[in-house]
PDB file of C-alpha atoms in Angstrom:
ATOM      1  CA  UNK A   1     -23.342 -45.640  40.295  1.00 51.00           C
ATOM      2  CA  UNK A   2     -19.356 -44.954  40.215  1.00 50.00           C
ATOM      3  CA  UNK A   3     -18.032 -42.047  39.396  1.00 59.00           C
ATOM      4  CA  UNK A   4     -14.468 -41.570  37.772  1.00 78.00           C
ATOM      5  CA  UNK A   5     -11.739 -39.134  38.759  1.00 90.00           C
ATOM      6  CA  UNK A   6     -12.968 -35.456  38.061  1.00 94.00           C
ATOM      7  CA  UNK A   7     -10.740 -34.658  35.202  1.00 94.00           C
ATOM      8  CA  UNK A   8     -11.296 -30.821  34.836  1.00 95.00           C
ATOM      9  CA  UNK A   9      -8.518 -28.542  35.275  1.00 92.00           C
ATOM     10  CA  UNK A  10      -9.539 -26.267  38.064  1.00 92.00           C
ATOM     11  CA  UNK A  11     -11.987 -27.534  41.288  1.00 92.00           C
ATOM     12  CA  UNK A  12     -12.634 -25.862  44.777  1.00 92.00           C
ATOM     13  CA  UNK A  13     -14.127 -23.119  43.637  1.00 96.00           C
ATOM     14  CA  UNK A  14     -17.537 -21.753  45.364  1.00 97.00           C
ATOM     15  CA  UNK A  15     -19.740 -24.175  43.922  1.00 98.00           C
ATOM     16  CA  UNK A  16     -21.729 -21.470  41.120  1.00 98.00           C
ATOM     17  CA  UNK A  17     -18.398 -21.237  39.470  1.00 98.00           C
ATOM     18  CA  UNK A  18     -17.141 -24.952  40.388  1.00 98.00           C
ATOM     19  CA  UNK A  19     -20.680 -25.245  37.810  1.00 98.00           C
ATOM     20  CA  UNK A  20     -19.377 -22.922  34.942  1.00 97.00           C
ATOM     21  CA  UNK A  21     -16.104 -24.765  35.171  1.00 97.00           C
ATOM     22  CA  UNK A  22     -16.916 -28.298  34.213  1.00 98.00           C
ATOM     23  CA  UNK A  23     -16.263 -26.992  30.898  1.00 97.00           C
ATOM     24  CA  UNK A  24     -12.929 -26.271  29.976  1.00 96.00           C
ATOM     25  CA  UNK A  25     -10.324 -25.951  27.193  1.00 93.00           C
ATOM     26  CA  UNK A  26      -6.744 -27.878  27.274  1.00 90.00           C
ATOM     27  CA  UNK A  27      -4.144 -29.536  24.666  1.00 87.00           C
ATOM     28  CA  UNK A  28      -7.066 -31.909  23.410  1.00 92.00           C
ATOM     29  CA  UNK A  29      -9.310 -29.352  22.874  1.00 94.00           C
ATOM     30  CA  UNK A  30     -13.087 -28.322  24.535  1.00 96.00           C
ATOM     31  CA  UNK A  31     -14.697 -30.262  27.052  1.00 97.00           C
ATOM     32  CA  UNK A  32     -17.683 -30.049  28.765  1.00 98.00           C
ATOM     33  CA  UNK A  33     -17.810 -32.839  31.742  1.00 98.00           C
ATOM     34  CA  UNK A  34     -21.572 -32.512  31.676  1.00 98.00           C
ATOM     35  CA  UNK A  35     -22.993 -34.274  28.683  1.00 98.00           C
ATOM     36  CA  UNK A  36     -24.243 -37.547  30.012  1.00 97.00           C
ATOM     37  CA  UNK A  37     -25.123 -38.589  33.562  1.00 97.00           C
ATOM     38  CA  UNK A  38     -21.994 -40.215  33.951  1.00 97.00           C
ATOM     39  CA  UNK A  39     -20.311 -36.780  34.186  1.00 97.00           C
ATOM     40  CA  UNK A  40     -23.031 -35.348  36.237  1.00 98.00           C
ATOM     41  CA  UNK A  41     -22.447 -38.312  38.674  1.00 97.00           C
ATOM     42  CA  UNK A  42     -18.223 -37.437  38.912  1.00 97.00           C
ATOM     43  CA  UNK A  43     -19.404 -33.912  39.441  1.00 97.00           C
ATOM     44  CA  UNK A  44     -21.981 -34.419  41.976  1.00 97.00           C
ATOM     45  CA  UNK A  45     -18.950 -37.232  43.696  1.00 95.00           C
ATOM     46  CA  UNK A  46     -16.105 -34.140  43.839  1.00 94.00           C
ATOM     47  CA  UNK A  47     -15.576 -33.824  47.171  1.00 94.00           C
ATOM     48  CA  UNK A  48     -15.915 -30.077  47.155  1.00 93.00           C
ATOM     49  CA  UNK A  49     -19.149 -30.103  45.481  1.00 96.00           C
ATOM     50  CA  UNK A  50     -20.678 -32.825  48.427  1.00 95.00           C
ATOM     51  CA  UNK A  51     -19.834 -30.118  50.634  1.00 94.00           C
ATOM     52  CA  UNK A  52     -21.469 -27.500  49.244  1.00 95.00           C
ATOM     53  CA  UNK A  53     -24.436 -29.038  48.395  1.00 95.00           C
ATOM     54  CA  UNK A  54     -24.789 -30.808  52.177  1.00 92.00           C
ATOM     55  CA  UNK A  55     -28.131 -32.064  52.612  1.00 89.00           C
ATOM     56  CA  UNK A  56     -29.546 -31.025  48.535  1.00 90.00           C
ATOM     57  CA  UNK A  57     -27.644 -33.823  47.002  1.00 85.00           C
ATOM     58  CA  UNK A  58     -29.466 -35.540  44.540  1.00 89.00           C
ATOM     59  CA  UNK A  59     -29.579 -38.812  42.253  1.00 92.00           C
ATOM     60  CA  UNK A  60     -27.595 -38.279  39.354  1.00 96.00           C
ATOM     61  CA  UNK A  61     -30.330 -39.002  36.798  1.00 97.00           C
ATOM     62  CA  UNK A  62     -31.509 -37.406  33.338  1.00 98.00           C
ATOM     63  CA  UNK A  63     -33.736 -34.822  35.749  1.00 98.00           C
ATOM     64  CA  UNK A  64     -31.160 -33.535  37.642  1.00 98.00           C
ATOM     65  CA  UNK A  65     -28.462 -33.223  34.881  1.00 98.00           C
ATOM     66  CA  UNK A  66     -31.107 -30.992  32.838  1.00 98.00           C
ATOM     67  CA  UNK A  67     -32.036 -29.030  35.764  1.00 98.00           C
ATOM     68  CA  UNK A  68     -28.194 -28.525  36.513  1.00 98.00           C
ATOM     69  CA  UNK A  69     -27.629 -27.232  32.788  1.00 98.00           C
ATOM     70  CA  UNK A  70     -30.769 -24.671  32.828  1.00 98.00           C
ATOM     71  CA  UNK A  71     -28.728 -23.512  35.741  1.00 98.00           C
ATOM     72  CA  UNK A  72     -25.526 -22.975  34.166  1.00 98.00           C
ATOM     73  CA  UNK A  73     -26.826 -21.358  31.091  1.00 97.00           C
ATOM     74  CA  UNK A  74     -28.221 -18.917  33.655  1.00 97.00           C
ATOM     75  CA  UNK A  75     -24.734 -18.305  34.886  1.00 97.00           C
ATOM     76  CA  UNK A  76     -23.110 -17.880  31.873  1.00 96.00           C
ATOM     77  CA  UNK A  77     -25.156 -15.239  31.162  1.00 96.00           C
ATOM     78  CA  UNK A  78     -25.010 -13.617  34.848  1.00 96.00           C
ATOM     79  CA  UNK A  79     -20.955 -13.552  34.686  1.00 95.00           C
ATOM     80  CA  UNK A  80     -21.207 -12.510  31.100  1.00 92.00           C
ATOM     81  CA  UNK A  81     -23.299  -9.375  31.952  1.00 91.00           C
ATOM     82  CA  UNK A  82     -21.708  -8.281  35.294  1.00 89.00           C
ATOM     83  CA  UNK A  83     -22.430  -6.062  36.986  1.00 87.00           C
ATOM     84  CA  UNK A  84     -25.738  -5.544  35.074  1.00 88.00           C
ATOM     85  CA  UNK A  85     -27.266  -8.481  34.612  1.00 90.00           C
ATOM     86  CA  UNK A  86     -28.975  -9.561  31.902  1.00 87.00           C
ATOM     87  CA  UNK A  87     -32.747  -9.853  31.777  1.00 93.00           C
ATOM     88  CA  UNK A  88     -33.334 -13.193  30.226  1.00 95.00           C
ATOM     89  CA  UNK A  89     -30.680 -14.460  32.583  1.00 95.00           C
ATOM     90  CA  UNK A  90     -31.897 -13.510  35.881  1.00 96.00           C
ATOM     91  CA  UNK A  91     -35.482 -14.632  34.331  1.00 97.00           C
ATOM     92  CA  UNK A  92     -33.916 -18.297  34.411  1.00 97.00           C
ATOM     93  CA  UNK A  93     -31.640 -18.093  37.619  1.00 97.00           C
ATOM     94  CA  UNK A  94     -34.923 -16.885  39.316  1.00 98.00           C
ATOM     95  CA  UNK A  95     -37.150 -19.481  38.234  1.00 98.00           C
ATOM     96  CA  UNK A  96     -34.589 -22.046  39.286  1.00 98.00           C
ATOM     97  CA  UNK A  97     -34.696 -20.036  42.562  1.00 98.00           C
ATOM     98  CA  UNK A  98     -38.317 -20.577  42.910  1.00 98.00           C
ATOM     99  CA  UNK A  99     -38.342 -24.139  43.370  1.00 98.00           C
ATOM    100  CA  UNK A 100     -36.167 -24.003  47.228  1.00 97.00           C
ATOM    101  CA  UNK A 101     -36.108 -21.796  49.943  1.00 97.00           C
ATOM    102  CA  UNK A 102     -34.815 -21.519  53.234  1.00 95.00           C
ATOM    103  CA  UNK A 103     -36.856 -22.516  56.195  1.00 95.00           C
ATOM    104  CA  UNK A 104     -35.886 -21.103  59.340  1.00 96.00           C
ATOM    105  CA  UNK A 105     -36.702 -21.762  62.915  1.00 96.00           C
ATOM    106  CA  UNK A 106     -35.762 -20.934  66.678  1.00 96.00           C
ATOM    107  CA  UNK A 107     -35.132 -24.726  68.526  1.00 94.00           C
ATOM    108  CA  UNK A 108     -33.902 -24.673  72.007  1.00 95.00           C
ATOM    109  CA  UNK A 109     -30.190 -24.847  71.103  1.00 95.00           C
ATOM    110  CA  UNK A 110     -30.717 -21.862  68.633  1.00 96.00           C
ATOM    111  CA  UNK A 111     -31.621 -20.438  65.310  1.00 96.00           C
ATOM    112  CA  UNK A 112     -31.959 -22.877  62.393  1.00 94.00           C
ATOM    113  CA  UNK A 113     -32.386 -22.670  58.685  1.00 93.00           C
ATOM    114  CA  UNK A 114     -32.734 -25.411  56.434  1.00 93.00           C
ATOM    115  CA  UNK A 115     -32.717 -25.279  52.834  1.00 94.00           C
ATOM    116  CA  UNK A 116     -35.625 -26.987  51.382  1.00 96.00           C
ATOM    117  CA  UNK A 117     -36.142 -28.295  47.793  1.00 97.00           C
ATOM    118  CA  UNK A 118     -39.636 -28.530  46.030  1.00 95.00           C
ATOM    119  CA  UNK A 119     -37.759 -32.068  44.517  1.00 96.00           C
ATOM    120  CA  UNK A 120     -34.267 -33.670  45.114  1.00 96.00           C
ATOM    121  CA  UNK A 121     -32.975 -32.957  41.597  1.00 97.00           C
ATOM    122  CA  UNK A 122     -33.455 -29.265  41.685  1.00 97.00           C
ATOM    123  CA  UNK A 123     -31.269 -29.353  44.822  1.00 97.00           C
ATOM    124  CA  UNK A 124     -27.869 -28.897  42.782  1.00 98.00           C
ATOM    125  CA  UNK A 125     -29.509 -26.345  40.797  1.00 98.00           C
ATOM    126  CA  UNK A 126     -30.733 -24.225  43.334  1.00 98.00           C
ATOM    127  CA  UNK A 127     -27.662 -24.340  45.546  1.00 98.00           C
ATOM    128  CA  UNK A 128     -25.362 -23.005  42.939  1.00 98.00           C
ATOM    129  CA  UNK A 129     -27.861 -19.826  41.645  1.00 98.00           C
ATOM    130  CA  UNK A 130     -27.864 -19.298  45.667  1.00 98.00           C
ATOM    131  CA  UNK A 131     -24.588 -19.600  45.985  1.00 98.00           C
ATOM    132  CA  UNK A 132     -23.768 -16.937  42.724  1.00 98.00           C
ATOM    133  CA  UNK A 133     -26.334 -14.600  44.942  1.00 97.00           C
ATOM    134  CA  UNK A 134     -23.623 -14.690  48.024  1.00 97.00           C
ATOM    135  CA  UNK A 135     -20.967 -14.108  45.743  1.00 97.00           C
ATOM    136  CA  UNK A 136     -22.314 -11.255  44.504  1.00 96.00           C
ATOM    137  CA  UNK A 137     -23.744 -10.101  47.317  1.00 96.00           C
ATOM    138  CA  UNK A 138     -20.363 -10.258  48.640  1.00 95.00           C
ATOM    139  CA  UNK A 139     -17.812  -9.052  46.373  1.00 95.00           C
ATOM    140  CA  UNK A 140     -19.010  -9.380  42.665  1.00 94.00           C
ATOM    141  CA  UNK A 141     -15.891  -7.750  41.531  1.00 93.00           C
ATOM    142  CA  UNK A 142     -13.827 -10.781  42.414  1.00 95.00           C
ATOM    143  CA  UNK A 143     -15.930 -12.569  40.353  1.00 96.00           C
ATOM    144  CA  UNK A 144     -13.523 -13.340  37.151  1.00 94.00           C
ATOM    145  CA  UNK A 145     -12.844 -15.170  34.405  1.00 94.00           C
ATOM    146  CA  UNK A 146      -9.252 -16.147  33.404  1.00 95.00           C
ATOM    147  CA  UNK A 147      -7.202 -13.554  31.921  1.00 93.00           C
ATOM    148  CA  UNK A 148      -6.232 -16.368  28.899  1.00 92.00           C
ATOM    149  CA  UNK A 149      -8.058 -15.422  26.008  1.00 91.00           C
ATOM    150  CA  UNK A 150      -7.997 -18.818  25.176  1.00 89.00           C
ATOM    151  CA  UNK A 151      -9.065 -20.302  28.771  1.00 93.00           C
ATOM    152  CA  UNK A 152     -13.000 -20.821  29.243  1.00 94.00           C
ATOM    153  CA  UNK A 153     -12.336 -20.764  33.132  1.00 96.00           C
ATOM    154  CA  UNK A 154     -13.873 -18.755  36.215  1.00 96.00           C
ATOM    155  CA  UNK A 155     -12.977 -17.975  39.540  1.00 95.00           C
ATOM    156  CA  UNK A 156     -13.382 -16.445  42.810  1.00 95.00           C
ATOM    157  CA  UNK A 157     -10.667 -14.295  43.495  1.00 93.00           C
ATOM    158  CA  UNK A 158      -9.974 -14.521  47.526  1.00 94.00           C
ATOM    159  CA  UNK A 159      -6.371 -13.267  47.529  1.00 90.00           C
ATOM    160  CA  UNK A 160      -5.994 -10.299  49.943  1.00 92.00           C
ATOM    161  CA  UNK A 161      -4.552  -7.982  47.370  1.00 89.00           C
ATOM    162  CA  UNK A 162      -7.514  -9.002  44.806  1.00 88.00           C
ATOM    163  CA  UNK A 163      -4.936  -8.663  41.707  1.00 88.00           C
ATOM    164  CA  UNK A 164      -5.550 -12.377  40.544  1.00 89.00           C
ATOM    165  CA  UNK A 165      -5.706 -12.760  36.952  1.00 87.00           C
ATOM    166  CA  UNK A 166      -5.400 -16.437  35.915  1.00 87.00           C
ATOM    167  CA  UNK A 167      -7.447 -19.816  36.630  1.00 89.00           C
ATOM    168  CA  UNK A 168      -4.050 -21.080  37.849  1.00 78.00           C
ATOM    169  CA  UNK A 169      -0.697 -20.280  38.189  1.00 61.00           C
ATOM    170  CA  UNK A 170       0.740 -23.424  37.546  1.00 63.00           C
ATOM    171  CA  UNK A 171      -1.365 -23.334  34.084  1.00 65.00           C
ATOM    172  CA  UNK A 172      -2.361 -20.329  32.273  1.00 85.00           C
ATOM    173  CA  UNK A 173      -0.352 -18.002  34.567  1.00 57.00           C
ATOM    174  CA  UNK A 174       3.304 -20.118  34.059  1.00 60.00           C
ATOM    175  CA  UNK A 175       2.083 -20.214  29.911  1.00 60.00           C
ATOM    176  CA  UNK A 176       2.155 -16.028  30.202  1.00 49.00           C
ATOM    177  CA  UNK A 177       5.068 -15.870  32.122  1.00 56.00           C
ATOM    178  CA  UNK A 178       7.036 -17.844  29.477  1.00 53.00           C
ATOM    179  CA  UNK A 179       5.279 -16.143  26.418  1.00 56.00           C
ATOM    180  CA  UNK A 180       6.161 -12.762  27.553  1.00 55.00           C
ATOM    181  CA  UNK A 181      10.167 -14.300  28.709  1.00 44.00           C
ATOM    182  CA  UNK A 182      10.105 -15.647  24.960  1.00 49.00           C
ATOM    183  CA  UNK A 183       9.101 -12.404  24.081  1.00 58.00           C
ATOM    184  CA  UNK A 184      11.377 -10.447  25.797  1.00 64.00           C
ATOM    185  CA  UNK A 185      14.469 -12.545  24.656  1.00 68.00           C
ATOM    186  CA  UNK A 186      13.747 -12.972  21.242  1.00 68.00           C
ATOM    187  CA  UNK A 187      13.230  -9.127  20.737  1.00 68.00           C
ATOM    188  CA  UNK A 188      16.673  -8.640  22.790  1.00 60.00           C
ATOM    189  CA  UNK A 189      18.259 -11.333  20.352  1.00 60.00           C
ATOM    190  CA  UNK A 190      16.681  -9.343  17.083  1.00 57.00           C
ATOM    191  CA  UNK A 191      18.429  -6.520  18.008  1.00 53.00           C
ATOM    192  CA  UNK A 192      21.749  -5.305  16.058  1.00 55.00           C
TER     193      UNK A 192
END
């Protein structure tokens, strides 16, 4: 199967939030890129997400898409609950958990570990609850969601000062900077 472009807004990040952000809000209103296979195909195509998923990619089939969802509902309610996570929440991210788990060995050039899948299609699901575990393993507070009230999008905040508020700059962060320059000048303009 062909995949389109990946239309959504915002890609590259860790691949548990590159999940939560294939849906997204812009000028044409809500989108969510995975409602059919076909958008479960461009996701599983982004380059980014190839990476991250190595050797647990999967066909992008009716299976994997609903294994991928139960995966993101989990997430939306991990990053809606941080730091305390909510029950029914890590319920479903552990379940999705259960079905992988990381073989290791010792070879003769070194350690090893190998992710292993109890199927192919709950490859994609299990590396992005995995992948939410190292973020918050490592620095849940960067963990974010965009500072818009009326963006829907996530990231991983990696900048060394950790101040970063918006999805992008070039988006939501240039639309605040010009809302609060409108604001400024049109009070400054009011005045007698």
């Amino acid at each position: 199967m062909t995949s389109a472009a990946d239309p959504r807004p915002l890609i590259g990040e860790p691949l548990s939030i590159d999940l939560l952000n294939t849906r997204w809000i812009d000028g044409d209103g809500r989108h969510d890129l995975l409602t059919d296979v076909e958008g479960l195909a461009v996701w599983l195509s982004s380059p980014h997400v190839r990476s991250a998923l190595g050797d647990l990619t999967s066909e992008a089939d009716d299976v994997t898409l609903e294994r991928l969802l139960l995966a993101r509902t989990a997430l939306d309610g991990l990053i809606a609950t941080l730091p305390d996570f909510d029950g029914e929440a890590v319920a479903s991210a552990n379940a999705t958990l259960a079905h992988g788990w990381i073989e290791r060995s010792l070879a003769e050039e070194g350690p090893l570990s190998v992710v292993r899948v109890d199927v192919p299609s709950w490859g994609p699901a299990w590396a992005a609850i995995d992948d939410f575990l190292r973020l918050v393993g490592e620095r849940p507070d960067r963990i974010r969601a965009c500072a818009n009230p009326a963006c829907i999008l996530h990231f991983y905040d990696i900048s060394k000062s950790g101040r970063r508020r918006w999805c992008s700059m070039s988006g939501c962060g240039n639309r605040a900077k010009a809302q609060r320059h409108y604001q400024r000048t049109t009070k400054g303009s009011a005045s007698p």
